[in-house]
Coordinates of C-alpha atoms in Angstrom, one line a residue:
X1 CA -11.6 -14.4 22.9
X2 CA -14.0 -14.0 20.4
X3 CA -15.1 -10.6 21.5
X4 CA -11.7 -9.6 20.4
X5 CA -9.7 -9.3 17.1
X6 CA -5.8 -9.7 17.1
X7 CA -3.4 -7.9 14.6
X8 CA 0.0 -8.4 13.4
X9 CA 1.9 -5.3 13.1
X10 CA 5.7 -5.0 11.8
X11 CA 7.5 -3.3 15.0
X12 CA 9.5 -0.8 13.0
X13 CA 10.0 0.4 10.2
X14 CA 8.3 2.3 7.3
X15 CA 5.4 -0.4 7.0
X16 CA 4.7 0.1 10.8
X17 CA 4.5 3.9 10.5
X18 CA 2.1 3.8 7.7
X19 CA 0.2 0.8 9.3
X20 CA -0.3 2.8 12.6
X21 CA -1.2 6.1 10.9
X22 CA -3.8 4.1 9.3
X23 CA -5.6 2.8 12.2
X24 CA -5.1 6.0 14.1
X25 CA -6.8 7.5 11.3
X26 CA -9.5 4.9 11.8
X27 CA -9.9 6.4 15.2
X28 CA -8.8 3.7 17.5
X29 CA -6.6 5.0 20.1
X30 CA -3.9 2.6 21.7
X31 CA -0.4 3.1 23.0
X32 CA 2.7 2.0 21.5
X33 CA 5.6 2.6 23.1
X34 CA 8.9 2.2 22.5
X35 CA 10.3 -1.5 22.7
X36 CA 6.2 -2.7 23.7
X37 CA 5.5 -6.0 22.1
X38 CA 1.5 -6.1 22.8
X39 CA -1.0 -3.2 23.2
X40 CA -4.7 -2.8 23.3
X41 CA -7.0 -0.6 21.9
X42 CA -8.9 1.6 24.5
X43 CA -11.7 2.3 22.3
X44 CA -12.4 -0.9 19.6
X45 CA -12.2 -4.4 20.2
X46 CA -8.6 -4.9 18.9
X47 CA -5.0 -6.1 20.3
X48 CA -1.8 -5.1 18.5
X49 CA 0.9 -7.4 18.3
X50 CA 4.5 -6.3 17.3
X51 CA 6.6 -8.5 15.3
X52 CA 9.2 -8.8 13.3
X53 CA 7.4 -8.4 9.5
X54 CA 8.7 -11.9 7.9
X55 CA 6.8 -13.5 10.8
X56 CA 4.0 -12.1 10.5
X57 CA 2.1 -14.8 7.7
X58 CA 2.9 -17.6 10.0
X59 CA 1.1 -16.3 13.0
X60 CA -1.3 -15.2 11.3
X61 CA -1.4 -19.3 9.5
X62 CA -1.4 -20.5 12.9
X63 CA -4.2 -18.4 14.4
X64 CA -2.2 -16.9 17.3
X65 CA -2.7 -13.1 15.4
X66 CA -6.1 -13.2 13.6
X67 CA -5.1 -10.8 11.1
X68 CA -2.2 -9.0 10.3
X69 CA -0.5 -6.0 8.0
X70 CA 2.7 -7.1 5.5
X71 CA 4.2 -6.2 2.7
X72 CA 3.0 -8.7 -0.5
X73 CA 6.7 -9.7 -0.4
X74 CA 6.8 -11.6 2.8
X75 CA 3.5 -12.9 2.2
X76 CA 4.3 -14.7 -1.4
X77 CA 7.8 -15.7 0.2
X78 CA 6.6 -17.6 3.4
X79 CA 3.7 -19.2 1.5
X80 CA 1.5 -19.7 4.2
X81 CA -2.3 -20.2 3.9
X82 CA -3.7 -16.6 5.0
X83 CA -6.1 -15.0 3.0
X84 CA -5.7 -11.4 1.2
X85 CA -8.1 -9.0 2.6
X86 CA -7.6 -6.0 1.1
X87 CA -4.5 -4.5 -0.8
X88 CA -3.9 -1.2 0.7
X89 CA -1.9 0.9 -1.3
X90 CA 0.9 1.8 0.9
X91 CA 4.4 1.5 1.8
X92 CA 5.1 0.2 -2.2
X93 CA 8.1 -1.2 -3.4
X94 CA 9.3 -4.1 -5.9
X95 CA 11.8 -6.8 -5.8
X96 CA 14.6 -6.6 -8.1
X97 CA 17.7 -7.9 -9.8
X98 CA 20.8 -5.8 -10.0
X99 CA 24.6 -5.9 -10.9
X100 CA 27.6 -4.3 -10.3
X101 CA 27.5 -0.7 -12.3
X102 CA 30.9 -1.7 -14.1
X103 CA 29.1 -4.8 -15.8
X104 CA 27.7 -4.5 -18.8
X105 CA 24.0 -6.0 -19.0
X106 CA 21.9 -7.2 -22.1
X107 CA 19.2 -9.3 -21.0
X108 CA 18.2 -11.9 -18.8
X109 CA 19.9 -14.6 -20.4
X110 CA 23.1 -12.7 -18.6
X111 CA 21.9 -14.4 -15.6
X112 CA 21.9 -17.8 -16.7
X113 CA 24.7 -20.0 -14.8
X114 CA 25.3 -16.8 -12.3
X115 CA 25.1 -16.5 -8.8
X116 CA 22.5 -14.5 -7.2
X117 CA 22.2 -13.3 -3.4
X118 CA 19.0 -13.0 -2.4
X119 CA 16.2 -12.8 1.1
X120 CA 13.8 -14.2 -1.7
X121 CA 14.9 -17.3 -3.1
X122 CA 11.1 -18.8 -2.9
X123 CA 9.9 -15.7 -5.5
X124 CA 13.2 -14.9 -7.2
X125 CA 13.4 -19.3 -8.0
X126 CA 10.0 -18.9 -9.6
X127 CA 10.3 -16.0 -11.4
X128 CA 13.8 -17.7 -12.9
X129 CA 11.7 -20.6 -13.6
X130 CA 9.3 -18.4 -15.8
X131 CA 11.9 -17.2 -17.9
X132 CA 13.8 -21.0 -18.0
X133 CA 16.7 -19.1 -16.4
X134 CA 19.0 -21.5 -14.4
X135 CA 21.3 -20.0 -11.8
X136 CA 23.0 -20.4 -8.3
X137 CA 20.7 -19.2 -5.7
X138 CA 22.5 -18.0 -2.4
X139 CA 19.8 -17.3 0.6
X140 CA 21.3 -15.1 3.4
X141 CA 19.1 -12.4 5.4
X142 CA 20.0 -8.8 5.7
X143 CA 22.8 -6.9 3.8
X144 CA 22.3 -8.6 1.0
X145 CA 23.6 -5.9 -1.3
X146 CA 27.4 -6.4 -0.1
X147 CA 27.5 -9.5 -1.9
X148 CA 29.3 -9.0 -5.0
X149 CA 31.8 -7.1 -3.6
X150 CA 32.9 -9.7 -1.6
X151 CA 33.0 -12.4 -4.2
X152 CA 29.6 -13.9 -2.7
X153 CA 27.5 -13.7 -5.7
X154 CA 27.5 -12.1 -9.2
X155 CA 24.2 -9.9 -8.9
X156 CA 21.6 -9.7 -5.9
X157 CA 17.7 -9.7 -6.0
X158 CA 16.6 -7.4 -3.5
X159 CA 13.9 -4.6 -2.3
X160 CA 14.3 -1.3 -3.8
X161 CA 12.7 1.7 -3.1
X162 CA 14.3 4.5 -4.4
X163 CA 17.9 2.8 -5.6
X164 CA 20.0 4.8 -3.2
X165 CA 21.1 1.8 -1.7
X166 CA 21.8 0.2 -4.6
X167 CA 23.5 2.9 -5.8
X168 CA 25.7 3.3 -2.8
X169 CA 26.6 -0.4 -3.0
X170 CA 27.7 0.4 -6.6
X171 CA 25.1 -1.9 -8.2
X172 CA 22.5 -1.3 -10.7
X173 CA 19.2 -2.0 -11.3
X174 CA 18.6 -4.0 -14.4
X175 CA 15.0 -6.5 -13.6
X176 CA 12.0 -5.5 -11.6
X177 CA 10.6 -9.3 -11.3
X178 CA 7.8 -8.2 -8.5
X179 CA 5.9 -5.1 -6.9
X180 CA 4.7 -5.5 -3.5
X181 CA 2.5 -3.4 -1.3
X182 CA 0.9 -3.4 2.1
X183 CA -1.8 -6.1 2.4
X184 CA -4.1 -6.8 5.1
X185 CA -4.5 -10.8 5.7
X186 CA -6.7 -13.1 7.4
X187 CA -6.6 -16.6 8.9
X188 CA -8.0 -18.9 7.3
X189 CA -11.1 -19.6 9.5
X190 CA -12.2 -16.4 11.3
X191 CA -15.1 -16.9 14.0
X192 CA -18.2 -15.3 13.2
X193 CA -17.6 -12.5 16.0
X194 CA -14.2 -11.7 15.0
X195 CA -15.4 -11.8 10.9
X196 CA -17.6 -9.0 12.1
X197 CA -14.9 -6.9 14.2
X198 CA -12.9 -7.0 10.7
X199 CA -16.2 -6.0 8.8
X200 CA -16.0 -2.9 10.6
X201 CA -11.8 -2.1 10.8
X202 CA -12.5 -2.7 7.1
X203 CA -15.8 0.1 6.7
X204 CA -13.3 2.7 9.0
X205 CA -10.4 1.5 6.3
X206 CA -12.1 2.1 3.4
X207 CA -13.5 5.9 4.9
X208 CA -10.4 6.9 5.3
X209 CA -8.3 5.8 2.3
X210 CA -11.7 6.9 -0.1
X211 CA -11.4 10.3 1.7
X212 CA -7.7 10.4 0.9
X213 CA -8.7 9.9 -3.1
X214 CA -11.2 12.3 -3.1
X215 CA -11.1 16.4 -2.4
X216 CA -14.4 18.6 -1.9
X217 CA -14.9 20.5 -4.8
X218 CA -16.8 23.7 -4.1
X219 CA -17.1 26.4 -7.2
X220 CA -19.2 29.7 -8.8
X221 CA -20.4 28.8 -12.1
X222 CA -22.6 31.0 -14.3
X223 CA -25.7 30.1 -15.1
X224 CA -25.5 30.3 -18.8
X225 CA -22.7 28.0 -18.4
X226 CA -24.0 25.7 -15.7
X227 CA -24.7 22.4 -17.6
X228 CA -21.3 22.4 -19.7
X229 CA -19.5 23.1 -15.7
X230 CA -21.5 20.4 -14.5
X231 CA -21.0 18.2 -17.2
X232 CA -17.2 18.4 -16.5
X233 CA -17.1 17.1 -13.0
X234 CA -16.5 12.8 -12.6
X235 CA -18.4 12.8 -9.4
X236 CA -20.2 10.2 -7.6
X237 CA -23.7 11.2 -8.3
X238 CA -24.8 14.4 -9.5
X239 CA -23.3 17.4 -7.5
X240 CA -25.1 19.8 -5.4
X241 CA -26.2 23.4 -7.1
X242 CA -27.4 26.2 -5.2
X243 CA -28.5 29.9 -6.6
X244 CA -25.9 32.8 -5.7
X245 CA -27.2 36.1 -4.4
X246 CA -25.6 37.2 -7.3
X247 CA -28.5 36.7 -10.0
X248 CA -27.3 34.6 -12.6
X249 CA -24.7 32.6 -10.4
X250 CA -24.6 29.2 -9.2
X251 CA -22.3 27.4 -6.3
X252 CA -21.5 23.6 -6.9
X253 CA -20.4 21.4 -5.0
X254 CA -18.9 17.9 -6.0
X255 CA -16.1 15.5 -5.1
X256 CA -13.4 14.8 -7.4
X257 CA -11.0 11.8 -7.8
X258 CA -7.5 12.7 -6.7
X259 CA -5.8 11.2 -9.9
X260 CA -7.8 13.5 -12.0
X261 CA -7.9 16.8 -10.0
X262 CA -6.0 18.7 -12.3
X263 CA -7.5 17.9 -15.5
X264 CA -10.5 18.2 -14.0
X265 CA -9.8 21.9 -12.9
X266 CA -8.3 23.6 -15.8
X267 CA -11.3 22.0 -17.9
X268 CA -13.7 24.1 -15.4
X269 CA -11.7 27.4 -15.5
X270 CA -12.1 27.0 -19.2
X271 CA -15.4 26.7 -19.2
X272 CA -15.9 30.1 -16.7
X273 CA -15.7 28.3 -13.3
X274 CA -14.7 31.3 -10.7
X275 CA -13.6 31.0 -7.0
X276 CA -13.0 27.0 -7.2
X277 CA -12.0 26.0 -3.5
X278 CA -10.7 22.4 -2.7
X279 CA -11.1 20.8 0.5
X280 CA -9.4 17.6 0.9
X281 CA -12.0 15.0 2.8
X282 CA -11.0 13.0 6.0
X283 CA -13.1 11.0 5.9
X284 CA -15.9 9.4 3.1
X285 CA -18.5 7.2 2.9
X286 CA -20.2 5.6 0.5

């Protein structure tokens, strides 16, 4: 079904939450309801399949999902031969070494001879390689951070987010070794028609995610201070002035990059910006 683009979705989970909010913010309705494996969109050209995230490269390898959503982990650890689309900034995290809290750690060279529990031995072996560390790998899945306590391994490589779990564990972190996002992925040989469906996902992807990084700026400047205002504002291309009733004023209007909102701001009120209003943008396009 060329007509058609298929997508690999994790079916819970954080990373599925921020993967659907994403494409319901990209306007395409669908239904996905609880325990539902497959689901089609009722208003773009796309089927959703739900899977489990760590299988998600291989179908996507094998061309029975045409693209897919998964964290950079997964994607490094199966090693299949997808292609990155586009990183997108969500659902971040890194892979990590830790210990018990009670051990005392100096360096990585603690590690060399130890044992190490791990869901990543492909990433965590070639990041030990790197640093000519040699050590006992021990691959299980799940509950990986119970293994020191029961006298499986010495330390654990592992995802963390925010440590709680590490912490509750009573392990430390002590190595961050890899940072992961989401990442949209391709097979390998996309059809022309279904190249094109993505083109379009990706245009509705990028609206949304530029419109998250961005807020409407709208202002009263002075006109004696007009240039030195405008001057002040990063924006795309030069921002929109119109005259005040009030003689003498001017309104602006601009967009401003997220990261620098602040700055941006107090370096306007300091130059005699009044009545600054921000909008944040649902969607942009450029």
């Amino acid at each position: 079904m060329d007509n058609i683009i298929r997508i690999a979705v994790q079916k819970s989970g954080r990373l599925s939450d921020d993967s659907l909010s994403l494409i319901k913010e990209c306007g395409i309705k669908f239904y996905n309801g609880t325990g539902k494996l497959k689901s089609t969109a009722t208003n773009f050209p796309i089927e959703f399949l739900f899977l489990r995230d760590d299988d998600i490269p291989g179908y996507v390898a094998d061309g029975v999902a045409d693209i897919g959503i998964v964290g950079e982990n997964e994607m490094v650890e199966k090693d299949k031969q997808v292609t990155v689309v586009k990183k997108l900034g969500f659902s971040k995290c890194r892979l990590s070494l830790a210990i018990p809290k009670s051990k005392h750690y100096q360096n990585l060279q603690d590690f060399q001879g130890a044992s190490i529990a791990t869901s990543y031995p492909k990433i965590l072996q070639q990041f030990l390689d790197k640093n000519k560390i040699k050590a006992d790998i021990h691959e299980i899945s799940g509950s990986v951070e119970i293994a020191p306590s029961i006298g499986l391994a010495d330390a654990i490589c592992d995802i963390v987010s925010s440590g709680s779990t590490l912490m509750m564990n009573g392990l430390k972190e002590v190595e961050e070794i890899f940072k992961s996002e989401a990442v949209l992925i391709s097979h390998q040989n996309l059809s022309t028609e279904k190249q094109d469906i993505l083109e379009r996902l990706l245009f509705r992807i990028n609206a949304v995610q530029t419109g998250k990084n961005n807020k409407y700026l709208l202002l009263n400047a002075p006109n004696d201070s007009l240039q030195e205002i405008v001057s002040l504002i990063p924006g795309m291309k030069s921002p929109t002035i119109l005259p005040l009733a009030e003689e003498g004023w001017s309104s602006v209007h601009a967009v401003v990059n997220e990261d620098r909102f602040w700055e941006v701001i107090e370096n306007l009120r300091a130059a005699g910006a009044q009545g600054i209003l921000v909008v944040p943008i649902e969607k942009m396009v450029i």
